[in-house]
Amino acid sequence: MTCELALPAWLDEFVGDWKAPLTSLEQRMRLAVALASENVKHRTGGPFGAIVVEDHSSRLLGVGVNLVTTLELSLAHAEMVAVSLAQSAARNWNLGAGSGAQLVTSCEPCAMCFGAVPWSGVKSIIWGASKEDAEAAGFDEGDKPPDWAASLERRGILTRGGVLKAEAAAVLKRYAKKNGAIYHPEKS
């Protein structure tokens, strides 16, 4: 039995336009939000996008879009896909080895993705839209400790939210307005 992360056909060409080093947080978040928007446009999954960037070179290590409905795989969140592909490219589960890496995601991580952050080895996580934005679109983001960002900081993982928040939240709103699939066991 196998499980394969098959990325949408449009993704390689789209990401090819973003190969230059992504030196600013805004550049990085623009790509994560653009991935979320393209995923909605092509109807290849949910309204979430994420990237992993190498700290010292600002080189893109991995990209991800939400593939839950496409792959029928509940763990195929954009962050999980981006981290998995970055680990595969680095040939190391620990993205903190060497110079480190940053996870940039179009939306605050859900409970599952929050739990995966420390084990991935990333040194920082940046997000755009908030949990409240995702929940306003109909998603259930799960339960996290009230001080979840501080708990990551205590582990040495830098956090910053609200980067290009309006742009990221707009993708969620468009998805909800188009009646995109909201995946949740109680809503299926």
C-alpha positions as a printed NumPy array, in Angstrom:
array([[  0.   ,   0.   ,   0.   ],
       [  1.319,   3.47 ,  -0.812],
       [  0.388,   7.064,  -0.185],
       [  1.653,   9.625,  -2.649],
       [  1.512,  13.408,  -2.426],
       [  0.523,  14.259,  -5.98 ],
       [  0.686,  17.995,  -6.499],
       [ -1.668,  19.781,  -8.897],
       [ -0.433,  20.015, -12.5  ],
       [ -0.465,  23.829, -12.46 ],
       [  1.88 ,  24.083,  -9.474],
       [  5.316,  23.502, -11.053],
       [  4.893,  26.153, -13.721],
       [  3.346,  28.605, -11.263],
       [  6.159,  28.19 ,  -8.72 ],
       [  8.762,  28.48 , -11.489],
       [  7.995,  32.191, -11.614],
       [  9.022,  32.505,  -7.94 ],
       [ 12.502,  30.916,  -8.074],
       [ 14.433,  34.102,  -7.164],
       [ 15.475,  34.239,  -3.504],
       [ 12.555,  35.255,  -1.308],
       [ 14.332,  37.724,   0.954],
       [ 11.433,  39.536,   2.653],
       [  8.525,  38.247,   4.716],
       [  6.142,  40.038,   2.363],
       [  7.598,  38.252,  -0.698],
       [  7.299,  34.937,   1.077],
       [  3.74 ,  35.575,   2.21 ],
       [  2.738,  36.787,  -1.27 ],
       [  3.764,  33.389,  -2.612],
       [  1.89 ,  31.484,   0.125],
       [ -1.257,  33.563,  -0.488],
       [ -0.872,  33.235,  -4.272],
       [ -0.655,  29.444,  -3.899],
       [ -3.864,  29.439,  -1.835],
       [ -5.601,  31.615,  -4.41 ],
       [ -4.461,  29.479,  -7.352],
       [ -5.573,  26.335,  -5.55 ],
       [ -9.07 ,  27.809,  -5.277],
       [ -9.002,  29.099,  -8.862],
       [ -8.046,  25.655, -10.249],
       [-10.381,  23.834,  -7.837],
       [ -7.58 ,  21.554,  -6.707],
       [ -8.17 ,  21.89 ,  -2.98 ],
       [ -8.845,  24.239,  -0.102],
       [ -7.885,  27.906,   0.304],
       [ -4.551,  27.43 ,   2.023],
       [ -0.96 ,  27.725,   0.775],
       [  2.414,  27.34 ,   2.471],
       [  6.112,  27.438,   1.694],
       [  9.352,  26.521,   3.438],
       [ 12.333,  28.796,   2.873],
       [ 15.955,  28.125,   3.784],
       [ 17.155,  30.767,   6.263],
       [ 20.635,  31.611,   4.992],
       [ 19.967,  31.559,   1.243],
       [ 16.273,  32.569,   1.148],
       [ 15.883,  29.663,  -1.287],
       [ 12.529,  27.962,  -1.648],
       [ 12.751,  24.419,  -0.226],
       [  9.151,  23.297,  -0.419],
       [  5.695,  24.449,  -1.426],
       [  2.309,  23.181,  -0.432],
       [ -1.339,  23.711,  -1.108],
       [ -4.257,  22.148,   0.686],
       [ -5.02 ,  18.788,  -0.95 ],
       [ -7.444,  17.29 ,   1.583],
       [-10.363,  16.911,  -0.818],
       [ -8.237,  16.197,  -3.887],
       [ -6.267,  13.349,  -2.295],
       [ -8.981,  12.338,   0.208],
       [ -6.282,  12.639,   2.859],
       [ -7.055,  14.581,   6.045],
       [ -3.425,  15.347,   6.803],
       [ -2.77 ,  16.95 ,   3.388],
       [ -2.87 ,  20.493,   4.741],
       [ -0.723,  23.048,   2.926],
       [  1.766,  23.257,   5.801],
       [  2.132,  19.478,   6.033],
       [  2.668,  19.201,   2.27 ],
       [  5.245,  22.031,   2.202],
       [  7.164,  20.639,   5.182],
       [  7.095,  17.09 ,   3.77 ],
       [  8.424,  18.218,   0.396],
       [ 11.103,  20.39 ,   2.028],
       [ 12.224,  17.468,   4.204],
       [ 12.336,  15.232,   1.158],
       [ 14.393,  17.796,  -0.791],
       [ 16.758,  18.272,   2.167],
       [ 16.896,  14.5  ,   2.731],
       [ 16.494,  15.261,   6.406],
       [ 13.441,  15.268,   8.656],
       [ 15.062,  18.057,  10.68 ],
       [ 14.666,  21.314,   8.775],
       [ 16.583,  23.02 ,  11.582],
       [ 19.77 ,  21.186,  10.638],
       [ 22.321,  23.465,   9.028],
       [ 21.151,  27.05 ,   8.658],
       [ 17.52 ,  26.358,   9.452],
       [ 14.252,  27.017,   7.702],
       [ 11.109,  29.107,   7.953],
       [  7.526,  27.957,   7.417],
       [  5.291,  30.605,   5.846],
       [  1.59 ,  29.85 ,   5.679],
       [ -1.366,  31.8  ,   4.363],
       [ -3.337,  31.086,   7.548],
       [ -2.588,  30.563,  11.206],
       [ -1.851,  26.865,  11.683],
       [ -4.686,  24.588,  12.753],
       [ -4.271,  22.267,  15.739],
       [ -2.661,  19.522,  13.62 ],
       [ -0.188,  21.799,  11.849],
       [  0.678,  23.571,  15.115],
       [  1.542,  20.17 ,  16.59 ],
       [  3.807,  19.321,  13.659],
       [  5.821,  22.566,  13.752],
       [  8.246,  21.637,  16.573],
       [  8.914,  18.185,  15.113],
       [  9.717,  19.586,  11.669],
       [ 12.724,  21.516,  12.923],
       [ 11.709,  24.864,  11.397],
       [ 13.174,  27.848,  13.225],
       [ 10.246,  30.19 ,  12.606],
       [  6.645,  30.256,  11.451],
       [  4.905,  33.185,   9.781],
       [  1.169,  33.31 ,   8.999],
       [ -1.276,  35.635,   7.313],
       [ -4.976,  35.098,   8.061],
       [ -6.122,  34.214,  11.563],
       [ -7.937,  31.225,  12.996],
       [-11.007,  33.455,  13.205],
       [-10.774,  34.188,   9.464],
       [-10.68 ,  30.455,   8.674],
       [-13.563,  29.734,  11.037],
       [-15.612,  32.578,   9.52 ],
       [-15.228,  30.745,   6.182],
       [-16.622,  27.586,   7.819],
       [-13.472,  25.657,   8.769],
       [-12.943,  24.03 ,  12.167],
       [ -9.344,  24.745,  13.107],
       [ -9.326,  22.541,  16.196],
       [ -8.257,  23.282,  19.728],
       [ -4.872,  24.785,  20.517],
       [ -3.589,  26.062,  23.844],
       [ -4.419,  29.75 ,  24.336],
       [ -0.69 ,  30.517,  24.445],
       [  0.208,  28.337,  21.436],
       [  2.506,  30.952,  19.82 ],
       [  4.291,  31.542,  23.127],
       [  4.738,  27.78 ,  23.512],
       [  6.546,  27.708,  20.163],
       [  8.667,  30.703,  21.223],
       [  9.648,  28.82 ,  24.403],
       [ 10.954,  26.065,  22.122],
       [ 13.058,  28.591,  20.198],
       [ 10.689,  28.866,  17.223],
       [ 10.061,  32.481,  16.278],
       [  6.463,  33.398,  15.41 ],
       [  4.8  ,  36.272,  13.596],
       [  1.201,  36.541,  12.503],
       [ -0.876,  38.914,  10.477],
       [  1.574,  39.317,   7.577],
       [ -0.561,  40.391,   4.583],
       [ -3.577,  39.389,   6.677],
       [ -6.156,  41.176,   4.504],
       [ -4.947,  39.467,   1.314],
       [ -4.835,  36.057,   2.982],
       [ -8.287,  36.47 ,   4.57 ],
       [ -9.709,  37.544,   1.197],
       [ -8.842,  34.124,  -0.281],
       [-10.794,  32.417,   2.506],
       [-13.774,  34.721,   1.946],
       [-13.772,  34.056,  -1.824],
       [-13.665,  30.317,  -1.189],
       [-16.607,  30.484,   1.205],
       [-18.565,  32.705,  -1.19 ],
       [-18.07 ,  30.095,  -3.955],
       [-19.333,  27.375,  -1.573],
       [-16.003,  25.542,  -1.563],
       [-15.884,  22.19 ,   0.217],
       [-15.596,  22.47 ,   3.982],
       [-14.084,  19.203,   5.133],
       [-15.053,  18.11 ,   8.601],
       [-16.487,  14.763,   9.722],
       [-19.594,  16.418,  11.139],
       [-20.231,  18.448,   7.949],
       [-19.653,  15.775,   5.308]])
